[in-house]
Amino acid sequence: MGDLLGVAVLGAGHMGADHIRRLDQVVSGARVVAVADPDAARAKEAVAGIEGATAHTEPAAALDAPGVEAVLIASPGPAHQEALLAAFARGLPVLCEKPMVPDSAGALRVLEAEARLGRRLAQIGFMRRYDAEYRRLKSLLDDGRLGRPLMLHCTHRNASAPPDFTSAMLIDSSVSHEIDAARWLLGQELTSVTVLRPRPSSGAPRGLLDPQFVLFETSDGALVDVEVFVNCGFGYQVRCEAVCEAGSARIGDEHGVLVTTRGTAGTRVPQDYLVRFVDAYDREVQAWVDATRRGRVTGPTAWDGYAASVVAEAGVRSLESGARVPVELAPRPGLYAGGGR
Ligand SMILES: NC(=O)c1ccc[n+]([C@@H]2O[C@H](COP(=O)([O-])OP(=O)(O)OC[C@H]3O[C@@H](n4cnc5c(N)ncnc54)[C@H](O)[C@@H]3O)[C@@H](O)[C@H]2O)c1
């Protein structure tokens, strides 16, 4: 057990419980040593059956538990800033679920705190960078075979959203994944955002602006559009098509078994992200554990987390005003020159 990376997990809800299972049963080289959740029963349930793991209601108590060498943050976004700063203060490497910090001022504080340390400690949980299809698309774009990318057409659909999901969350929770994916795929910053609101679906809860159509401009003159529709009814569907000067490439078409019978042909649509992106989450956490055990920090950086928060905040302003909103980033600290991976 001694040479396994001891991990404290903060938050044992949907994602936290899934990551605890992953660290315990899927990923090699790590063990869960402490879990914190203000819901004491949830924390206790999360460590049941994990030898030596302790349950806490206070995040600080979990961080200070014996054997903790790294932290996985899976609490709600508004709790991330405090958790990240507490991890930095202890010199602990962190994998922090997206959004790094939902508000851009808080995200900047985290960025500056890490930059002051002079070394990276945080990897941000933009797991699409670990999805096999996204990685193939990224290497196609990087090797130049298709020429300069001109546009990305993206689709992000959920079967249904939780009842407390707000119109702003379509941007700062759902589209935050496309924000990071577009920056990473294109190697460019997003410079403006315009959100259009079609007549809401009658399948969406009353008052929720669902679907939305989001248009980003980029630093090298490309366009990125995203249809986000979180109560589409039929399943979880994420697609991305890159249109380049010498061709196009598309990922996210259903790739399961195609069944033809009784006059129909079809394949199953996953019902949620935990199913669609299971391999990406596994690879993300394994990569984090492997790098951390080697004393390295790889993957999406605090700069990526900060940029995503600024773009999402501009998107929410555009949703409210209907206007095109420019994205204004603080200067990029030298620590993040050259990006993540
Ligand atoms: N990468 C992805 O695809 C993906 C998907 C879903 C959610 N997320 C992110 O994961 C995080 C958690 O989302 P979720 O869906 O699991 O939410 P959730 O509501 O299911 O779980 C959150 C848990 O955190 C606990 N909590 C609240 N405050 C806390 C604190 N200060 N310290 C520790 N625990 C605290 C809550 O009691 C709850 O058990 C969010 O940042 C969310 O955006 C990422």
CSV table of C-alpha atoms and ligand atoms in Angstrom, one decimal:
chain,number,residue,atom,x,y,z
A,1,MET,CA,0.0,0.0,0.0
A,2,GLY,CA,2.9,2.3,0.9
A,3,ASP,CA,3.9,3.0,-2.7
A,4,LEU,CA,0.3,3.8,-3.8
A,5,LEU,CA,-0.5,7.5,-4.2
A,6,GLY,CA,-2.8,8.5,-1.2
A,7,VAL,CA,-5.7,10.6,-2.5
A,8,ALA,CA,-8.2,12.7,-0.6
A,9,VAL,CA,-11.5,13.2,-2.5
A,10,LEU,CA,-13.5,16.3,-1.7
A,11,GLY,CA,-17.2,15.8,-2.6
A,12,ALA,CA,-18.9,12.4,-2.8
A,13,GLY,CA,-21.8,13.2,-5.1
A,14,HIS,CA,-22.3,12.1,-8.7
A,15,MET,CA,-18.8,12.7,-9.9
A,16,GLY,CA,-17.0,12.2,-6.6
A,17,ALA,CA,-18.6,8.8,-6.0
A,18,ASP,CA,-17.7,7.8,-9.6
A,19,HIS,CA,-14.1,9.0,-9.1
A,20,ILE,CA,-13.8,7.2,-5.8
A,21,ARG,CA,-14.9,3.9,-7.5
A,22,ARG,CA,-12.4,4.6,-10.3
A,23,LEU,CA,-9.5,5.3,-7.9
A,24,ASP,CA,-10.4,2.2,-5.9
A,25,GLN,CA,-11.2,-0.3,-8.7
A,26,VAL,CA,-10.1,0.9,-12.1
A,27,VAL,CA,-7.0,3.1,-11.9
A,28,SER,CA,-3.6,1.6,-10.8
A,29,GLY,CA,-1.1,3.2,-8.5
A,30,ALA,CA,-3.5,5.1,-6.2
A,31,ARG,CA,-5.7,4.5,-3.2
A,32,VAL,CA,-8.4,6.6,-1.6
A,33,VAL,CA,-7.3,7.5,2.0
A,34,ALA,CA,-9.9,10.2,2.9
A,35,VAL,CA,-13.2,11.6,1.7
A,36,ALA,CA,-14.9,14.8,2.7
A,37,ASP,CA,-18.5,15.7,2.2
A,38,PRO,CA,-20.7,18.0,4.4
A,39,ASP,CA,-23.3,15.2,4.1
A,40,ALA,CA,-21.8,12.9,6.7
A,41,ALA,CA,-23.8,9.8,5.6
A,42,ARG,CA,-22.6,10.3,2.0
A,43,ALA,CA,-19.0,10.6,3.1
A,44,LYS,CA,-19.3,7.4,5.2
A,45,GLU,CA,-21.0,5.5,2.4
A,46,ALA,CA,-18.3,6.6,0.0
A,47,VAL,CA,-15.5,5.0,2.1
A,48,ALA,CA,-17.4,1.9,3.0
A,49,GLY,CA,-15.4,-1.1,1.9
A,50,ILE,CA,-12.2,0.9,1.2
A,51,GLU,CA,-9.6,-0.3,3.7
A,52,GLY,CA,-8.1,2.4,5.8
A,53,ALA,CA,-10.1,5.3,4.2
A,54,THR,CA,-11.6,7.8,6.6
A,55,ALA,CA,-14.7,9.9,6.2
A,56,HIS,CA,-14.9,13.6,7.1
A,57,THR,CA,-17.4,16.5,6.9
A,58,GLU,CA,-14.7,19.2,6.7
A,59,PRO,CA,-12.5,19.4,3.6
A,60,ALA,CA,-9.5,20.5,5.7
A,61,ALA,CA,-9.7,17.4,7.9
A,62,ALA,CA,-9.6,15.2,4.8
A,63,LEU,CA,-6.6,17.1,3.4
A,64,ASP,CA,-4.8,16.7,6.8
A,65,ALA,CA,-5.6,13.0,7.2
A,66,PRO,CA,-2.6,10.7,7.4
A,67,GLY,CA,-1.3,9.4,4.1
A,68,VAL,CA,-2.8,12.2,1.9
A,69,GLU,CA,-0.4,13.0,-0.9
A,70,ALA,CA,-2.8,14.4,-3.6
A,71,VAL,CA,-6.4,15.7,-3.8
A,72,LEU,CA,-9.2,15.1,-6.2
A,73,ILE,CA,-11.8,18.0,-6.0
A,74,ALA,CA,-15.3,16.9,-6.9
A,75,SER,CA,-17.3,19.3,-4.8
A,76,PRO,CA,-19.7,21.9,-6.5
A,77,GLY,CA,-17.9,24.6,-8.5
A,78,PRO,CA,-18.4,27.4,-5.9
A,79,ALA,CA,-16.4,25.4,-3.3
A,80,HIS,CA,-13.4,24.9,-5.6
A,81,GLN,CA,-11.5,28.1,-5.0
A,82,GLU,CA,-11.2,27.4,-1.2
A,83,ALA,CA,-10.3,23.8,-1.9
A,84,LEU,CA,-7.6,24.6,-4.5
A,85,LEU,CA,-6.0,27.3,-2.3
A,86,ALA,CA,-6.0,24.9,0.7
A,87,ALA,CA,-4.3,22.2,-1.5
A,88,PHE,CA,-1.7,24.8,-2.7
A,89,ALA,CA,-1.0,25.8,0.9
A,90,ARG,CA,-0.2,22.2,1.7
A,91,GLY,CA,1.8,21.7,-1.5
A,92,LEU,CA,-0.6,18.9,-2.6
A,93,PRO,CA,-1.1,18.1,-6.4
A,94,VAL,CA,-4.7,18.4,-7.4
A,95,LEU,CA,-7.1,17.1,-10.0
A,96,CYS,CA,-10.0,19.6,-9.9
A,97,GLU,CA,-13.3,19.0,-11.7
A,98,LYS,CA,-14.4,21.6,-14.1
A,99,PRO,CA,-15.3,24.5,-13.7
A,100,MET,CA,-11.9,25.3,-11.9
A,101,VAL,CA,-13.7,28.2,-10.3
A,102,PRO,CA,-17.0,29.4,-11.8
A,103,ASP,CA,-16.4,33.2,-11.5
A,104,SER,CA,-13.5,34.7,-13.4
A,105,ALA,CA,-12.3,36.8,-10.4
A,106,GLY,CA,-12.0,33.7,-8.3
A,107,ALA,CA,-10.4,31.8,-11.1
A,108,LEU,CA,-7.8,34.6,-11.5
A,109,ARG,CA,-7.0,34.4,-7.7
A,110,VAL,CA,-6.3,30.6,-8.1
A,111,LEU,CA,-4.2,31.2,-11.2
A,112,GLU,CA,-2.2,33.9,-9.5
A,113,ALA,CA,-1.7,31.7,-6.3
A,114,GLU,CA,-0.3,28.9,-8.4
A,115,ALA,CA,1.9,31.3,-10.4
A,116,ARG,CA,3.3,32.6,-7.1
A,117,LEU,CA,4.2,29.1,-6.1
A,118,GLY,CA,6.3,29.0,-9.3
A,119,ARG,CA,5.3,25.4,-10.1
A,120,ARG,CA,2.1,23.7,-11.3
A,121,LEU,CA,0.1,21.7,-8.9
A,122,ALA,CA,-3.4,21.7,-10.5
A,123,GLN,CA,-4.8,19.6,-13.4
A,124,ILE,CA,-8.3,20.7,-14.4
A,125,GLY,CA,-10.9,18.1,-15.2
A,126,PHE,CA,-11.6,18.8,-18.9
A,127,MET,CA,-11.7,15.1,-19.7
A,128,ARG,CA,-12.7,15.4,-23.3
A,129,ARG,CA,-8.9,15.8,-23.9
A,130,TYR,CA,-8.6,12.2,-23.0
A,131,ASP,CA,-11.4,10.8,-25.1
A,132,ALA,CA,-10.2,8.6,-28.0
A,133,GLU,CA,-12.2,10.3,-30.7
A,134,TYR,CA,-11.3,13.9,-29.5
A,135,ARG,CA,-7.6,12.8,-29.5
A,136,ARG,CA,-7.8,11.5,-33.0
A,137,LEU,CA,-9.4,14.7,-34.2
A,138,LYS,CA,-6.8,16.7,-32.4
A,139,SER,CA,-3.9,14.8,-34.0
A,140,LEU,CA,-5.6,15.2,-37.5
A,141,LEU,CA,-5.8,18.9,-37.0
A,142,ASP,CA,-2.3,19.1,-35.6
A,143,ASP,CA,-0.6,17.1,-38.4
A,144,GLY,CA,-1.9,19.7,-41.0
A,145,ARG,CA,-3.3,17.1,-43.4
A,146,LEU,CA,-6.7,18.9,-43.5
A,147,GLY,CA,-5.3,22.4,-43.8
A,148,ARG,CA,-6.2,25.3,-41.6
A,149,PRO,CA,-9.3,24.9,-39.5
A,150,LEU,CA,-12.0,27.3,-40.5
A,151,MET,CA,-15.0,26.3,-38.3
A,152,LEU,CA,-16.0,23.9,-35.6
A,153,HIS,CA,-19.7,22.8,-35.5
A,154,CYS,CA,-20.5,21.3,-32.1
A,155,THR,CA,-23.6,19.7,-30.6
A,156,HIS,CA,-24.1,19.1,-26.9
A,157,ARG,CA,-27.4,17.4,-25.9
A,158,ASN,CA,-28.5,15.8,-22.7
A,159,ALA,CA,-31.6,13.6,-22.3
A,160,SER,CA,-32.7,15.9,-19.4
A,161,ALA,CA,-31.2,18.3,-17.0
A,162,PRO,CA,-31.7,18.3,-13.2
A,163,PRO,CA,-34.7,20.5,-12.0
A,164,ASP,CA,-32.4,23.2,-10.6
A,165,PHE,CA,-30.5,23.7,-13.9
A,166,THR,CA,-30.7,27.4,-14.9
A,167,SER,CA,-30.4,29.0,-18.3
A,168,ALA,CA,-26.9,30.3,-17.4
A,169,MET,CA,-25.8,26.7,-16.6
A,170,LEU,CA,-26.3,25.7,-20.3
A,171,ILE,CA,-23.3,28.0,-20.9
A,172,ASP,CA,-21.2,27.8,-17.7
A,173,SER,CA,-21.8,24.1,-17.0
A,174,SER,CA,-22.5,22.4,-20.3
A,175,VAL,CA,-20.8,24.5,-22.9
A,176,SER,CA,-17.8,24.9,-20.6
A,177,HIS,CA,-16.7,21.5,-22.1
A,178,GLU,CA,-16.9,22.9,-25.7
A,179,ILE,CA,-15.1,26.0,-24.6
A,180,ASP,CA,-12.1,24.0,-23.5
A,181,ALA,CA,-12.3,21.5,-26.3
A,182,ALA,CA,-12.4,24.3,-28.9
A,183,ARG,CA,-9.4,26.1,-27.4
A,184,TRP,CA,-7.5,22.8,-27.2
A,185,LEU,CA,-8.4,21.5,-30.7
A,186,LEU,CA,-7.6,24.8,-32.4
A,187,GLY,CA,-4.7,25.9,-30.2
A,188,GLN,CA,-6.4,29.4,-30.1
A,189,GLU,CA,-8.1,31.6,-27.5
A,190,LEU,CA,-11.8,32.4,-27.9
A,191,THR,CA,-12.1,36.1,-28.3
A,192,SER,CA,-15.9,36.8,-28.4
A,193,VAL,CA,-19.2,35.1,-27.7
A,194,THR,CA,-22.7,35.6,-28.9
A,195,VAL,CA,-25.6,33.5,-27.5
A,196,LEU,CA,-28.8,33.2,-29.5
A,197,ARG,CA,-32.0,31.9,-27.9
A,198,PRO,CA,-34.5,30.1,-30.2
A,199,ARG,CA,-38.0,29.6,-29.0
A,200,PRO,CA,-37.6,27.2,-26.0
A,201,SER,CA,-38.6,23.5,-26.4
A,202,SER,CA,-41.9,22.6,-25.0
A,203,GLY,CA,-40.1,19.7,-23.4
A,204,ALA,CA,-38.0,22.1,-21.2
A,205,PRO,CA,-39.1,23.2,-17.8
A,206,ARG,CA,-41.0,26.5,-17.9
A,207,GLY,CA,-38.7,29.5,-18.0
A,208,LEU,CA,-35.6,27.6,-19.0
A,209,LEU,CA,-34.0,28.9,-22.2
A,210,ASP,CA,-33.3,25.5,-23.8
A,211,PRO,CA,-31.9,25.0,-26.4
A,212,GLN,CA,-29.4,27.8,-27.0
A,213,PHE,CA,-27.1,28.5,-30.0
A,214,VAL,CA,-23.6,29.8,-29.1
A,215,LEU,CA,-21.2,31.4,-31.5
A,216,PHE,CA,-17.5,32.0,-30.6
A,217,GLU,CA,-14.9,33.9,-32.6
A,218,THR,CA,-11.2,32.8,-32.2
A,219,SER,CA,-7.9,34.6,-32.0
A,220,ASP,CA,-6.9,33.2,-35.5
A,221,GLY,CA,-10.2,34.0,-37.2
A,222,ALA,CA,-12.0,30.7,-36.9
A,223,LEU,CA,-15.7,30.3,-35.9
A,224,VAL,CA,-17.0,27.8,-33.4
A,225,ASP,CA,-20.8,27.2,-33.1
A,226,VAL,CA,-22.4,25.1,-30.4
A,227,GLU,CA,-26.0,23.9,-30.2
A,228,VAL,CA,-26.7,23.1,-26.5
A,229,PHE,CA,-29.9,21.4,-25.7
A,230,VAL,CA,-30.2,19.9,-22.2
A,231,ASN,CA,-33.7,18.5,-22.4
A,232,CYS,CA,-33.6,16.9,-25.8
A,233,GLY,CA,-35.3,13.8,-24.4
A,234,PHE,CA,-33.6,11.0,-26.3
A,235,GLY,CA,-30.1,10.7,-24.7
A,236,TYR,CA,-26.6,12.2,-24.3
A,237,GLN,CA,-25.0,13.2,-27.6
A,238,VAL,CA,-21.8,15.2,-28.1
A,239,ARG,CA,-20.5,15.9,-31.6
A,240,CYS,CA,-17.9,18.0,-33.2
A,241,GLU,CA,-17.1,18.6,-36.8
A,242,ALA,CA,-14.0,20.5,-37.9
A,243,VAL,CA,-14.2,22.1,-41.3
A,244,CYS,CA,-10.8,22.9,-42.7
A,245,GLU,CA,-9.4,24.2,-45.9
A,246,ALA,CA,-8.7,20.8,-47.3
A,247,GLY,CA,-11.4,18.6,-45.8
A,248,SER,CA,-13.6,18.1,-42.7
A,249,ALA,CA,-13.5,15.6,-39.9
A,250,ARG,CA,-16.4,14.7,-37.5
A,251,ILE,CA,-16.6,12.8,-34.2
A,252,GLY,CA,-19.4,11.8,-32.0
A,253,ASP,CA,-21.6,9.9,-34.5
A,254,GLU,CA,-23.1,6.9,-32.7
A,255,HIS,CA,-20.4,4.2,-32.9
A,256,GLY,CA,-22.1,1.3,-31.1
A,257,VAL,CA,-23.4,-1.9,-32.8
A,258,LEU,CA,-25.7,-1.1,-35.7
A,259,VAL,CA,-28.8,-3.3,-35.4
A,260,THR,CA,-31.1,-3.8,-38.4
A,261,THR,CA,-34.4,-5.5,-37.9
A,262,ARG,CA,-38.1,-5.3,-38.8
A,263,GLY,CA,-37.6,-2.4,-41.2
A,264,THR,CA,-35.4,-0.3,-39.0
A,265,ALA,CA,-31.6,0.2,-38.5
A,266,GLY,CA,-30.2,1.8,-35.4
A,267,THR,CA,-27.8,1.9,-32.5
A,268,ARG,CA,-28.2,2.8,-28.8
A,269,VAL,CA,-27.6,6.4,-27.6
A,270,PRO,CA,-25.9,6.6,-24.2
A,271,GLN,CA,-28.1,8.3,-21.6
A,272,ASP,CA,-25.5,10.3,-19.8
A,273,TYR,CA,-21.9,11.5,-19.7
A,274,LEU,CA,-20.7,8.9,-17.2
A,275,VAL,CA,-21.4,6.3,-19.9
A,276,ARG,CA,-20.3,8.2,-23.0
A,277,PHE,CA,-17.1,9.4,-21.5
A,278,VAL,CA,-16.2,6.5,-19.2
A,279,ASP,CA,-13.0,5.8,-21.0
A,280,ALA,CA,-12.0,9.5,-21.0
A,281,TYR,CA,-12.5,9.7,-17.2
A,282,ASP,CA,-10.5,6.6,-16.7
A,283,ARG,CA,-7.6,7.8,-18.8
A,284,GLU,CA,-7.8,11.3,-17.3
A,285,VAL,CA,-7.5,10.0,-13.7
A,286,GLN,CA,-4.9,7.4,-14.7
A,287,ALA,CA,-2.8,10.0,-16.4
A,288,TRP,CA,-3.1,12.3,-13.3
A,289,VAL,CA,-2.0,9.5,-10.9
A,290,ASP,CA,0.9,8.4,-13.2
A,291,ALA,CA,2.2,12.0,-13.6
A,292,THR,CA,1.7,12.8,-9.9
A,293,ARG,CA,3.7,9.7,-8.9
A,294,ARG,CA,6.5,10.8,-11.1
A,295,GLY,CA,6.4,14.3,-9.5
A,296,ARG,CA,5.0,15.9,-12.6
A,297,VAL,CA,1.8,17.8,-13.5
A,298,THR,CA,0.3,17.4,-17.0
A,299,GLY,CA,-3.0,18.0,-18.6
A,300,PRO,CA,-5.3,21.1,-18.7
A,301,THR,CA,-3.8,23.9,-16.6
A,302,ALA,CA,-5.1,26.5,-14.3
A,303,TRP,CA,-4.7,28.9,-17.3
A,304,ASP,CA,-7.1,26.6,-19.2
A,305,GLY,CA,-9.5,26.7,-16.2
A,306,TYR,CA,-9.3,30.4,-15.9
A,307,ALA,CA,-9.8,31.0,-19.7
A,308,ALA,CA,-12.8,28.8,-19.6
A,309,SER,CA,-14.3,30.7,-16.7
A,310,VAL,CA,-13.8,34.1,-18.5
A,311,VAL,CA,-15.3,32.8,-21.7
A,312,ALA,CA,-18.3,31.2,-19.9
A,313,GLU,CA,-18.9,34.4,-18.0
A,314,ALA,CA,-18.9,36.4,-21.2
A,315,GLY,CA,-21.3,33.8,-22.6
A,316,VAL,CA,-23.8,34.3,-19.7
A,317,ARG,CA,-23.6,38.1,-20.3
A,318,SER,CA,-24.4,37.6,-23.9
A,319,LEU,CA,-27.3,35.3,-23.0
A,320,GLU,CA,-28.7,38.1,-20.8
A,321,SER,CA,-28.1,41.0,-23.3
A,322,GLY,CA,-28.4,39.3,-26.7
A,323,ALA,CA,-25.2,41.2,-27.6
A,324,ARG,CA,-21.8,39.9,-28.9
A,325,VAL,CA,-19.5,40.1,-25.8
A,326,PRO,CA,-15.7,40.3,-26.2
A,327,VAL,CA,-13.6,38.0,-24.1
A,328,GLU,CA,-10.9,39.8,-22.1
A,329,LEU,CA,-8.2,37.6,-20.5
A,330,ALA,CA,-5.6,38.8,-18.0
A,331,PRO,CA,-1.9,38.5,-19.2
A,332,ARG,CA,-0.8,34.8,-19.3
A,333,PRO,CA,1.7,34.1,-16.5
A,334,GLY,CA,5.0,32.6,-17.7
A,335,LEU,CA,4.3,29.4,-15.8
A,336,TYR,CA,1.7,28.6,-18.5
A,337,ALA,CA,3.6,29.4,-21.6
A,338,GLY,CA,3.2,26.7,-24.1
A,339,GLY,CA,-0.1,25.4,-22.7
A,340,GLY,CA,-0.9,22.0,-21.0
A,341,ARG,CA,0.1,19.1,-23.2
B,1,LIG,N1,-16.2,16.4,-16.0
B,1,LIG,C1,-17.5,16.2,-16.2
B,1,LIG,O1,-17.9,15.7,-17.2
B,1,LIG,C2,-18.4,16.6,-15.1
B,1,LIG,C3,-19.7,16.1,-15.1
B,1,LIG,C4,-20.6,16.4,-14.0
B,1,LIG,C5,-20.1,17.2,-13.0
B,1,LIG,N2,-18.8,17.7,-13.1
B,1,LIG,C6,-18.3,18.6,-12.0
B,1,LIG,O2,-18.1,17.8,-10.8
B,1,LIG,C7,-18.4,18.6,-9.7
B,1,LIG,C8,-19.4,17.9,-8.8
B,1,LIG,O3,-20.6,17.7,-9.6
B,1,LIG,P1,-21.6,16.6,-9.2
B,1,LIG,O4,-22.5,16.4,-10.4
B,1,LIG,O5,-20.9,15.4,-8.6
B,1,LIG,O6,-22.5,17.3,-8.0
B,1,LIG,P2,-23.3,16.7,-6.8
B,1,LIG,O7,-24.2,17.7,-6.4
B,1,LIG,O8,-23.8,15.3,-7.3
B,1,LIG,O9,-22.2,16.4,-5.7
B,1,LIG,C9,-21.5,17.4,-5.0
B,1,LIG,C10,-21.1,16.8,-3.6
B,1,LIG,O10,-20.3,17.7,-3.0
B,1,LIG,C11,-20.7,17.9,-1.7
B,1,LIG,N3,-20.2,19.2,-1.2
B,1,LIG,C12,-20.8,20.4,-1.1
B,1,LIG,N4,-19.9,21.3,-0.7
B,1,LIG,C13,-18.8,20.7,-0.4
B,1,LIG,C14,-17.5,21.1,0.1
B,1,LIG,N5,-17.2,22.4,0.4
B,1,LIG,N6,-16.5,20.2,0.2
B,1,LIG,C15,-16.7,18.9,-0.1
B,1,LIG,N7,-17.9,18.5,-0.6
B,1,LIG,C16,-18.9,19.4,-0.8
B,1,LIG,C17,-22.2,17.8,-1.7
B,1,LIG,O11,-22.7,17.5,-0.4
B,1,LIG,C18,-22.4,16.7,-2.7
B,1,LIG,O12,-22.3,15.4,-2.1
B,1,LIG,C19,-18.8,20.0,-10.2
B,1,LIG,O13,-17.7,20.8,-10.3
B,1,LIG,C20,-19.3,19.7,-11.6
B,1,LIG,O14,-19.2,20.7,-12.5
B,1,LIG,C21,-18.0,17.4,-14.1
